[in-house]
Coordinates of C-alpha atoms and ligand atoms in Angstrom, one line a residue:
X1 CA 12.3 -85.4 220.3
X2 CA 13.1 -88.4 222.5
X3 CA 10.2 -90.3 223.8
X4 CA 9.7 -90.7 227.5
X5 CA 9.4 -94.5 227.3
X6 CA 12.2 -94.9 229.9
X7 CA 10.6 -92.6 232.4
X8 CA 8.1 -95.2 233.4
X9 CA 10.0 -96.4 236.4
X10 CA 7.4 -98.5 238.1
X11 CA 6.1 -99.9 234.9
X12 CA 8.9 -101.4 233.1
X13 CA 12.1 -103.3 233.6
X14 CA 13.2 -101.1 230.8
X15 CA 16.2 -101.9 228.6
X16 CA 18.6 -99.5 230.3
X17 CA 18.0 -101.1 233.6
X18 CA 19.1 -104.6 232.7
X19 CA 22.5 -104.2 231.1
X20 CA 25.0 -106.3 232.9
X21 CA 28.6 -105.2 232.9
X22 CA 30.4 -108.5 233.2
X23 CA 31.4 -110.5 230.1
X24 CA 28.6 -113.0 229.4
X25 CA 29.1 -116.6 228.5
X26 CA 27.4 -117.3 225.2
X27 CA 28.6 -120.9 224.8
X28 CA 25.4 -121.9 226.6
X29 CA 22.7 -119.8 225.0
X30 CA 20.0 -121.8 226.7
X31 CA 20.9 -120.1 230.0
X32 CA 20.7 -116.7 228.4
X33 CA 17.3 -117.5 226.7
X34 CA 16.0 -118.7 230.1
X35 CA 16.1 -115.0 231.3
X36 CA 13.0 -114.5 229.2
X37 CA 10.0 -116.7 230.3
X38 CA 7.6 -117.6 227.5
X39 CA 4.3 -116.1 228.4
X40 CA 0.9 -115.9 226.6
X41 CA -0.4 -112.4 226.1
X42 CA -4.1 -112.3 225.3
X43 CA -7.0 -109.8 225.3
X44 CA -10.8 -109.9 225.4
X45 CA -12.1 -109.3 221.9
X46 CA -15.8 -110.1 222.7
X47 CA -16.8 -106.4 222.7
X48 CA -15.6 -105.8 219.1
X49 CA -18.0 -105.3 216.2
X50 CA -17.9 -107.7 213.3
X51 CA -16.2 -105.0 211.2
X52 CA -13.6 -104.3 213.8
X53 CA -12.8 -108.0 214.1
X54 CA -12.0 -108.1 210.5
X55 CA -10.0 -104.9 210.7
X56 CA -8.1 -106.4 213.6
X57 CA -7.1 -109.4 211.5
X58 CA -5.6 -107.0 208.8
X59 CA -3.7 -105.1 211.4
X60 CA -2.2 -108.3 212.9
X61 CA -1.1 -109.2 209.4
X62 CA 0.5 -105.8 209.0
X63 CA 2.8 -106.5 212.0
X64 CA 4.7 -109.0 209.8
X65 CA 5.6 -106.4 207.3
X66 CA 6.8 -104.1 210.1
X67 CA 9.0 -107.0 211.3
X68 CA 10.5 -107.3 207.8
X69 CA 11.4 -103.6 207.8
X70 CA 12.9 -103.6 211.3
X71 CA 15.0 -106.7 210.6
X72 CA 16.7 -104.7 207.8
X73 CA 17.1 -101.5 209.9
X74 CA 19.2 -103.2 212.5
X75 CA 22.2 -104.1 210.4
X76 CA 22.9 -104.6 206.7
X77 CA 23.8 -108.3 207.2
X78 CA 20.8 -109.1 209.4
X79 CA 18.6 -110.6 206.8
X80 CA 21.3 -112.9 205.4
X81 CA 22.3 -114.1 208.9
X82 CA 18.6 -114.7 209.8
X83 CA 18.2 -116.9 206.7
X84 CA 21.4 -118.8 207.5
X85 CA 20.3 -119.4 211.1
X86 CA 17.0 -120.8 210.0
X87 CA 18.8 -123.6 208.0
X88 CA 20.8 -124.8 211.0
X89 CA 18.7 -127.6 212.6
X90 CA 21.2 -128.6 215.3
X91 CA 20.4 -127.9 219.0
X92 CA 23.0 -125.1 219.1
X93 CA 21.6 -123.8 215.8
X94 CA 18.1 -123.7 217.2
X95 CA 19.2 -121.9 220.3
X96 CA 21.0 -119.3 218.2
X97 CA 17.9 -118.7 216.1
X98 CA 15.8 -118.5 219.2
X99 CA 18.0 -115.9 220.8
X100 CA 18.4 -114.1 217.5
X101 CA 14.6 -113.8 217.4
X102 CA 14.4 -112.5 221.0
X103 CA 17.0 -109.8 220.1
X104 CA 16.2 -109.4 216.4
X105 CA 19.8 -109.4 215.7
X106 CA 23.1 -111.1 216.8
X107 CA 23.7 -108.8 219.7
X108 CA 22.4 -109.5 223.2
X109 CA 20.4 -106.5 224.5
X110 CA 20.7 -107.6 228.1
X111 CA 24.5 -107.7 227.9
X112 CA 25.4 -104.3 226.5
X113 CA 24.9 -105.5 223.0
X114 CA 27.7 -108.1 223.1
X115 CA 27.5 -110.3 220.0
X116 CA 26.5 -113.9 220.7
X117 CA 27.2 -115.2 217.2
X118 CA 30.7 -115.1 215.7
X119 CA 31.8 -113.1 212.6
X120 CA 29.4 -110.2 213.1
X121 CA 30.5 -106.6 213.7
X122 CA 31.7 -106.0 217.2
X123 CA 30.8 -103.6 218.6
X124 CA 27.3 -103.4 217.1
X125 CA 27.2 -100.7 214.4
X126 CA 26.3 -97.5 216.1
X127 CA 24.5 -96.1 213.1
X128 CA 22.5 -99.4 212.6
X129 CA 21.6 -99.8 208.9
X130 CA 20.5 -96.1 208.7
X131 CA 23.9 -95.0 207.4
X132 CA 26.6 -96.6 205.2
X133 CA 28.7 -99.0 207.3
X134 CA 31.9 -97.2 206.5
X135 CA 30.6 -93.7 207.4
X136 CA 32.0 -91.9 210.4
X137 CA 30.3 -89.1 212.3
X138 CA 32.5 -86.3 211.0
X139 CA 31.8 -87.2 207.3
X140 CA 28.1 -86.9 208.0
X141 CA 28.3 -83.6 209.9
X142 CA 30.5 -81.9 207.3
X143 CA 28.1 -83.1 204.6
X144 CA 25.2 -81.6 206.5
X145 CA 27.1 -78.3 207.0
X146 CA 27.4 -77.8 203.3
X147 CA 23.6 -78.1 202.7
X148 CA 20.8 -75.6 202.6
X149 CA 18.1 -75.6 205.3
X150 CA 15.6 -77.8 203.5
X151 CA 18.2 -80.5 202.5
X152 CA 19.6 -80.4 206.0
X153 CA 16.2 -81.2 207.4
X154 CA 15.9 -84.1 205.0
X155 CA 19.3 -85.5 205.9
X156 CA 18.9 -85.3 209.6
X157 CA 15.2 -86.2 209.5
X158 CA 13.4 -89.1 211.3
X159 CA 12.3 -90.8 208.1
X160 CA 15.3 -91.0 205.8
X161 CA 18.3 -93.3 205.4
X162 CA 21.7 -92.2 204.2
X163 CA 23.3 -94.1 201.4
X164 CA 26.2 -93.5 199.0
X165 CA 25.7 -92.6 195.4
X166 CA 27.8 -94.0 192.6
X167 CA 30.4 -91.3 193.1
X168 CA 30.6 -92.3 196.8
X169 CA 28.9 -89.2 198.2
X170 CA 26.3 -89.4 200.9
X171 CA 22.7 -89.1 199.6
X172 CA 19.3 -89.1 201.3
X173 CA 16.7 -91.8 200.6
X174 CA 13.2 -91.4 202.1
X175 CA 11.8 -94.4 203.9
X176 CA 8.9 -94.5 201.4
X177 CA 11.5 -95.4 198.8
X178 CA 14.0 -97.4 200.9
X179 CA 11.3 -99.7 202.2
X180 CA 8.9 -99.4 199.3
X181 CA 8.5 -103.2 198.8
X182 CA 7.1 -103.4 202.3
X183 CA 5.4 -100.0 202.8
X184 CA 3.2 -100.4 199.7
X185 CA 1.5 -103.6 200.9
X186 CA 1.5 -102.2 204.4
X187 CA -0.4 -99.2 203.2
X188 CA -2.8 -101.6 201.4
X189 CA -3.5 -103.6 204.6
X190 CA -4.2 -100.4 206.6
X191 CA -6.6 -99.2 203.9
X192 CA -8.3 -102.6 203.9
X193 CA -8.7 -102.3 207.7
X194 CA -10.0 -98.7 207.4
X195 CA -12.7 -100.0 205.1
X196 CA -13.7 -102.7 207.5
X197 CA -13.7 -100.9 210.8
X198 CA -17.0 -99.4 212.2
X199 CA -15.1 -96.7 214.1
X200 CA -14.7 -93.3 212.4
X201 CA -11.6 -92.1 214.3
X202 CA -9.9 -95.4 213.6
X203 CA -10.8 -95.2 209.9
X204 CA -9.3 -91.7 209.8
X205 CA -6.1 -92.8 211.4
X206 CA -5.6 -95.9 209.2
X207 CA -6.2 -94.0 206.0
X208 CA -3.9 -91.2 206.9
X209 CA -1.2 -93.5 208.1
X210 CA -1.4 -95.5 204.9
X211 CA -0.9 -92.3 203.0
X212 CA 2.1 -91.4 205.2
X213 CA 3.8 -94.7 204.3
X214 CA 3.7 -93.7 200.7
X215 CA 4.3 -89.9 201.0
X216 CA 6.8 -90.1 203.8
X217 CA 5.0 -87.2 205.6
X218 CA 3.8 -88.5 209.1
X219 CA 2.4 -85.2 210.5
X220 CA -1.3 -85.7 209.8
X221 CA -1.4 -89.3 210.7
X222 CA 0.3 -88.6 214.0
X223 CA -2.4 -86.0 214.7
X224 CA -5.1 -88.6 213.8
X225 CA -3.4 -91.0 216.2
X226 CA -3.8 -88.4 219.0
X227 CA -7.5 -88.1 218.2
X228 CA -8.2 -91.9 218.2
X229 CA -11.2 -92.9 220.3
X230 CA -11.7 -96.5 219.3
X231 CA -11.9 -100.0 220.8
X232 CA -8.9 -100.9 218.6
X233 CA -5.9 -98.7 219.4
X234 CA -3.1 -99.3 216.9
X235 CA 0.3 -97.7 217.0
X236 CA 2.2 -98.5 213.8
X237 CA 5.0 -96.8 212.0
X238 CA 8.6 -95.4 212.5
X239 CA 8.9 -94.1 216.0
X240 CA 11.8 -94.4 218.4
X241 CA 15.3 -93.1 217.6
X242 CA 17.4 -95.0 220.2
X243 CA 18.9 -97.4 217.7
X244 CA 20.6 -94.5 215.9
X245 CA 23.4 -94.3 218.4
X246 CA 25.3 -91.8 216.1
X247 CA 22.8 -89.0 216.1
X248 CA 19.4 -90.2 217.6
X249 CA 17.8 -89.0 214.3
X250 CA 16.4 -92.1 212.5
X251 CA 13.2 -93.8 213.6
X252 CA 12.8 -97.6 213.9
X253 CA 9.7 -99.3 212.7
X254 CA 7.4 -100.9 215.3
X255 CA 3.8 -101.8 215.8
X256 CA 1.5 -102.3 218.9
X257 CA -1.9 -103.6 218.0
X258 CA -4.0 -103.2 221.1
X259 CA -7.5 -103.1 222.4
X260 CA -8.8 -100.5 224.8
X261 CA -9.4 -101.9 228.3
X262 CA -12.7 -100.4 229.4
X263 CA -12.7 -101.4 233.1
X264 CA -9.3 -99.7 233.7
X265 CA -10.3 -96.7 231.6
X266 CA -13.3 -96.2 233.9
X267 CA -11.0 -96.4 236.9
X268 CA -8.8 -93.8 235.4
X269 CA -11.7 -91.4 234.7
X270 CA -12.7 -91.8 238.4
X271 CA -9.3 -90.8 239.6
X272 CA -9.0 -88.0 237.1
X273 CA -12.1 -86.4 238.7
X274 CA -10.3 -86.1 242.1
X275 CA -7.0 -84.6 240.9
X276 CA -7.6 -81.0 241.9
X277 CA -8.7 -82.1 245.3
X278 CA -5.5 -84.1 245.7
X279 CA -3.4 -81.1 244.5
X280 CA -5.2 -78.9 247.1
X281 CA -4.2 -81.4 249.8
X282 CA -0.6 -82.1 248.9
X283 CA 1.6 -82.1 252.0
X284 CA 3.5 -78.9 251.0
X285 CA 3.3 -75.2 251.8
X286 CA -0.1 -74.1 250.2
X287 CA 1.8 -71.4 248.2
X288 CA 3.4 -74.2 246.2
X289 CA 0.1 -75.8 245.2
X290 CA -1.5 -75.2 241.9
X291 CA -5.0 -73.7 242.4
X292 CA -6.0 -74.6 238.8
X293 CA -4.6 -77.7 237.2
X294 CA -4.4 -77.6 233.4
X295 CA -5.7 -80.3 231.1
X296 CA -3.8 -83.5 231.6
X297 CA -2.2 -85.4 228.7
X298 CA -4.4 -88.3 227.6
X299 CA -3.7 -91.7 229.1
X300 CA -4.9 -94.9 227.4
X301 CA -5.0 -98.3 229.1
X302 CA -4.9 -101.1 226.5
X303 CA -4.2 -104.8 226.1
X304 CA -1.8 -106.0 223.5
X305 CA -3.0 -108.3 220.8
X306 CA 0.0 -108.3 218.5
X307 CA 3.3 -106.4 218.0
X308 CA 5.9 -105.9 215.3
X309 CA 9.4 -104.6 214.6
X310 CA 11.3 -103.0 217.4
X311 CA 8.5 -103.7 219.9
X312 CA 9.5 -107.4 219.7
X313 CA 13.2 -106.8 220.5
X314 CA 14.5 -107.6 224.0
X315 CA 12.8 -106.4 227.1
X316 CA 9.1 -105.9 226.4
X317 CA 7.7 -102.3 226.4
X318 CA 5.1 -101.9 229.2
X319 CA 4.2 -98.3 228.4
X320 CA 5.1 -95.6 225.9
X321 CA 4.7 -91.9 225.2
X322 CA 4.2 -90.7 221.7
X323 CA 4.4 -89.1 219.2
X324 CA 8.0 -87.7 219.1
X325 CA 7.2 -84.9 216.6
X326 CA 7.6 -81.7 218.6
X327 CA 5.1 -79.8 216.4
X328 CA 2.4 -82.2 217.6
X329 CA 3.5 -82.3 221.2
X330 CA 3.3 -78.5 221.2
X331 CA -0.2 -78.4 219.7
X332 CA -1.8 -81.5 221.3
X333 CA 0.6 -82.8 223.9
X334 CA 1.4 -86.5 223.8
X335 CA -0.4 -89.6 224.7
X336 CA 0.7 -92.2 227.3
X337 CA -0.3 -95.7 226.5
X338 CA -0.1 -98.3 229.3
X339 CA 0.0 -101.9 228.1
X340 CA -2.0 -103.6 230.9
X341 CA -1.7 -107.2 229.9
X342 CA 2.0 -106.9 229.4
X343 CA 2.3 -105.4 232.9
X344 CA 0.3 -108.3 234.3
X345 CA 2.5 -110.8 232.6
X346 CA 5.6 -109.2 234.0
X347 CA 4.0 -109.0 237.4
X348 CA 3.2 -112.7 237.5
X349 CA 6.5 -113.9 236.0
X350 CA 8.9 -111.5 237.7
X351 CA 7.3 -109.7 240.7
X352 CA 5.7 -112.7 242.3
X353 CA 8.9 -114.7 242.4
X354 CA 10.7 -111.6 243.9
X355 CA 8.0 -111.4 246.5
X356 CA 8.5 -115.0 247.5
X357 CA 12.2 -114.2 248.3
X358 CA 12.1 -110.6 249.6
X359 CA 8.9 -110.3 251.6
X360 CA 7.9 -111.5 255.0
X361 CA 5.9 -114.8 254.6
X362 CA 2.9 -113.4 256.4
X363 CA 2.5 -110.6 253.8
X364 CA 3.1 -112.5 250.6
X365 CA -0.6 -113.2 250.0
X366 CA -1.1 -109.4 249.9
X367 CA 1.0 -109.0 246.7
X368 CA -1.5 -108.7 243.9
X369 CA -1.9 -107.2 240.4
X370 CA -4.8 -104.9 241.0
X371 CA -3.1 -102.7 243.6
X372 CA 0.1 -102.9 241.5
X373 CA -1.7 -101.5 238.4
X374 CA -3.7 -99.0 240.4
X375 CA -0.5 -97.6 241.7
X376 CA 0.8 -97.3 238.1
X377 CA -2.3 -95.3 237.1
X378 CA -1.7 -93.1 240.2
X379 CA 2.0 -92.7 239.3
X380 CA 1.1 -91.5 235.8
X381 CA -1.5 -89.0 237.0
X382 CA 0.8 -87.7 239.7
X383 CA 3.3 -86.6 237.1
X384 CA 0.8 -83.8 236.3
X385 CA 0.5 -82.7 239.9
X386 CA 3.0 -80.9 242.2
X387 CA 5.5 -78.1 241.3
X388 CA 6.5 -77.7 237.6
X389 CA 6.8 -74.1 236.7
X390 CA 8.6 -72.4 239.7
X391 CA 10.2 -69.2 240.8
X392 CA 13.8 -69.1 242.0
X393 CA 15.3 -65.8 243.2
X394 CA 12.5 -63.9 241.4
X395 CA 13.2 -65.7 238.1
X396 CA 10.6 -68.0 236.5
X397 CA 12.0 -71.4 235.6
X398 CA 11.0 -75.1 235.7
X399 CA 11.8 -77.9 238.0
X400 CA 13.3 -79.8 235.1
X401 CA 15.8 -77.0 234.3
X402 CA 16.9 -76.5 237.9
X403 CA 17.4 -80.2 238.6
X404 CA 19.6 -81.0 235.5
X405 CA 20.7 -84.7 235.4
X406 CA 18.9 -85.4 238.8
X407 CA 15.5 -84.4 237.3
X408 CA 14.2 -87.7 236.1
X409 CA 15.3 -89.7 239.2
X410 CA 13.6 -87.1 241.5
X411 CA 10.5 -86.8 239.3
X412 CA 10.0 -90.6 239.0
X413 CA 10.5 -90.9 242.8
X414 CA 7.9 -88.2 243.2
X415 CA 5.4 -89.9 241.0
X416 CA 5.9 -93.2 242.9
X417 CA 5.7 -91.9 246.4
X418 CA 3.0 -89.3 245.8
X419 CA 1.0 -92.0 243.9
X420 CA 0.9 -93.9 247.2
X421 CA 0.0 -90.7 249.0
X422 CA -2.9 -89.9 246.5
X423 CA -4.3 -93.4 246.8
X424 CA -4.3 -93.3 250.6
X425 CA -6.1 -89.9 250.3
X426 CA -8.7 -91.5 248.1
X427 CA -9.0 -94.6 250.4
X428 CA -9.6 -92.3 253.4
X429 CA -12.3 -90.4 251.4
X430 CA -14.0 -93.7 250.4
X431 CA -13.3 -93.1 246.6
X432 CA -11.0 -96.2 246.5
X433 CA -12.0 -99.3 248.4
X434 CA -10.3 -99.8 251.7
X435 CA -9.5 -103.5 250.9
X436 CA -6.6 -102.4 248.7
X437 CA -4.7 -100.5 251.4
X438 CA -2.4 -103.2 252.9
X439 CA -2.0 -104.8 249.5
X440 CA -0.8 -101.5 248.1
X441 CA 2.1 -101.1 250.5
X442 CA 3.2 -104.7 250.4
X443 CA 3.2 -104.8 246.6
X444 CA 5.0 -101.5 246.5
X445 CA 7.8 -102.8 248.8
X446 CA 8.4 -105.8 246.4
X447 CA 8.4 -103.5 243.4
X448 CA 11.3 -101.6 244.9
X449 CA 13.4 -104.8 244.6
X450 CA 12.5 -105.1 241.0
X451 CA 13.7 -101.6 240.2
X452 CA 16.9 -101.8 242.3
X453 CA 17.8 -105.3 241.0
X454 CA 20.0 -103.9 238.2
X455 CA 21.8 -101.3 240.2
X456 CA 21.5 -97.7 241.2
X457 CA 23.6 -96.2 238.5
X458 CA 20.4 -95.9 236.6
X459 CA 18.1 -93.0 237.6
X460 CA 15.2 -95.3 238.2
X461 CA 17.1 -97.7 240.4
X462 CA 18.5 -94.7 242.3
X463 CA 15.1 -93.0 242.8
X464 CA 13.6 -96.3 244.1
X465 CA 16.5 -97.1 246.5
X466 CA 16.1 -93.6 247.8
X467 CA 12.4 -94.1 248.6
X468 CA 13.0 -97.5 250.1
X469 CA 15.8 -96.4 252.5
X470 CA 14.0 -93.3 253.5
X471 CA 10.9 -95.4 254.4
X472 CA 13.1 -97.9 256.2
X473 CA 14.7 -95.2 258.3
X474 CA 11.2 -93.9 259.2
X475 CA 10.4 -97.4 260.5
X476 CA 7.8 -98.1 257.7
X477 CA 9.8 -101.0 256.3
X478 CA 11.5 -103.5 258.6
X479 CA 14.3 -106.0 258.0
X480 CA 14.3 -109.4 259.7
X481 CA 17.8 -110.9 259.6
X482 CA 16.7 -114.5 260.6
X483 CA 14.4 -114.8 257.5
X484 CA 16.3 -112.3 255.4
X485 CA 13.1 -110.6 254.4
X486 CA 11.4 -107.2 254.7
X487 CA 8.0 -106.4 256.1
X488 CA 5.7 -103.3 256.3
X489 CA 4.7 -101.5 259.5
X490 CA 1.2 -100.4 258.4
X491 CA 0.9 -97.7 261.0
X492 CA 4.1 -96.0 260.2
X493 CA 4.0 -96.3 256.4
X494 CA 1.2 -93.8 255.9
X495 CA 2.9 -90.8 257.7
X496 CA 6.2 -91.7 256.2
X497 CA 4.8 -91.7 252.7
X498 CA 3.3 -88.3 253.4
X499 CA 6.5 -86.9 254.8
X500 CA 8.7 -88.1 251.8
X501 CA 6.1 -86.7 249.3
X502 CA 6.3 -83.4 251.0
X503 CA 10.1 -83.4 251.1
X504 CA 10.5 -84.2 247.4
X505 CA 7.9 -81.8 246.3
X506 CA 9.3 -79.0 248.4
X507 CA 12.8 -79.6 246.9
X508 CA 11.1 -79.3 243.5
X509 CA 9.2 -76.2 244.4
X510 CA 12.4 -74.5 245.7
X511 CA 14.3 -75.7 242.7
X512 CA 17.1 -76.7 245.1
X513 CA 19.6 -78.8 243.1
X514 CA 21.8 -79.1 246.2
X515 CA 19.0 -80.6 248.4
X516 CA 18.0 -83.0 245.6
X517 CA 21.6 -84.2 245.4
X518 CA 21.9 -84.6 249.1
X519 CA 18.7 -86.6 249.3
X520 CA 19.7 -88.9 246.4
X521 CA 23.3 -89.4 247.7
X522 CA 22.2 -90.2 251.2
X523 CA 19.4 -92.6 250.4
X524 CA 19.9 -93.7 246.7
X525 CA 22.3 -96.5 247.5
X526 CA 22.0 -100.3 248.1
X527 CA 22.5 -101.0 251.7
X528 CA 23.8 -104.4 253.0
X529 CA 20.4 -105.8 254.0
X530 CA 18.9 -105.0 250.6
X531 CA 22.0 -106.5 248.9
X532 CA 21.6 -109.8 250.8
X533 CA 18.2 -110.2 249.3
X534 CA 19.2 -109.0 245.8
X535 CA 21.8 -111.8 245.9
X536 CA 19.0 -114.3 246.1
X537 CA 17.2 -113.0 243.1
X538 CA 19.7 -114.0 240.4
X539 CA 17.7 -117.0 239.1
X540 CA 14.5 -115.1 238.7
X541 CA 13.7 -114.2 235.1
X542 CA 14.4 -110.7 233.8
X543 CA 11.5 -110.5 231.5
X544 CA 8.9 -112.3 229.4
X545 CA 9.1 -113.7 225.9
X546 CA 5.6 -112.9 224.7
X547 CA 3.4 -115.3 222.6
X548 CA 0.2 -113.9 221.1
X549 CA -2.5 -116.6 220.6
X550 CA -4.8 -114.0 219.0
X551 CA -2.2 -113.3 216.4
X552 CA -2.2 -116.9 215.2
Ligands
ZN601 ZN1 6.8 -92.0 235.5

């Protein structure tokens, strides 16, 4: 049920990576706000038909209604506090409003949800505004236990809130009723956009989603979303369940209004044509290779035009995997959407400053967005290659099952390092231009610092530290103490990448939890050289604060 958003290790400085443990000083909010650099996010609309342009305007308008719903989902007092903050015109008042808008609530997402405004619940309500504020977990579970199967599904469903009736008992309210004042006009805007667009699949999705908002049944419109083949690629509705920290049941509203990026889509198609050949050449025992790869899940590369609801809150989403409905993922898989212009903004505002600190001066000019994003594409594709279904002691099982809690760190590290391996393979074959080679490795080195910056407690940081230290021990990365920077040995990096790809994939093929643990424990740490550089990164922003000129 949970989406795989946080699995995109190279893509995002995802929320879970950036929580600091120390008490944060909220007397000077300007310093906290500074962690998010204001950045314009724009896209090329010149390829759109007249009708699609008009449809796009309607969808941008729809984002505001999604904002209104999400604001109410966070906390029952959120809307009143927001109104109050807007009236305070003092400098401190403006800072509070600004930081409230970044977090869409009075709790700082970068600081373990500590409140930055006084007289609000502390800790943040675990059930958000999905449940009555005075409800405890046990009351809900015992109420659910007393219900028949159908009512149970309603009560624990994605798209309902739980309220108290006049007698004080818990009752179920469908989103279509709870948020009717916003969902009715939202459905209207989507229907308007459906009439305007010149694309059939988009029309279908928008009409079906409009109906979902009114009927509270999202199945058909999720299917239509999977089938989208359109220059405008909207994702709009109730999706992720992270904010329901009590049960991970209730979905938060959000919207990503995006345009398909045709150049990157072509690049993706080119790589996809080489996947079987890459699989056939993986540096593992041939018996572990898959002689016939299945159909890969669809990947879309898009540029963001406007966002709404949860998508606005805190660290910006750089990629997502949807839908969460298991009926659909069983039938149709799920779709990965990569937000190219968001990645580029993060690259410019976060990665380049890190490169200026962490990388040998002579290599700094090699760090560039094109190899960065090409590696992201390779990373995504490589998730589909290598061992998945395996045999251990004669029993058929999966890598995921055998690896338990180490699974995602190892799988993400696999996608990273084998993404480099695959691109080198395609460079050597002349499918990918040779000019990218040195850039690829220099950019990857810098990316490691971004991932490890917030610690190795997190699976992503651990997986990245593991790769970095392994390559360092192989002589592929070199530390220079006089400049306190790292550099790449371009001769050694290629065989080292191949060796680590083979090692990780063999551990996966064998289903060896013990070997995975040993590898991560030995290498998945921050060594003193790396720490010395990390200490110099503290003033570099954590993320962007997006501004959407096209949405104005
Ligand atoms: Zn990944």
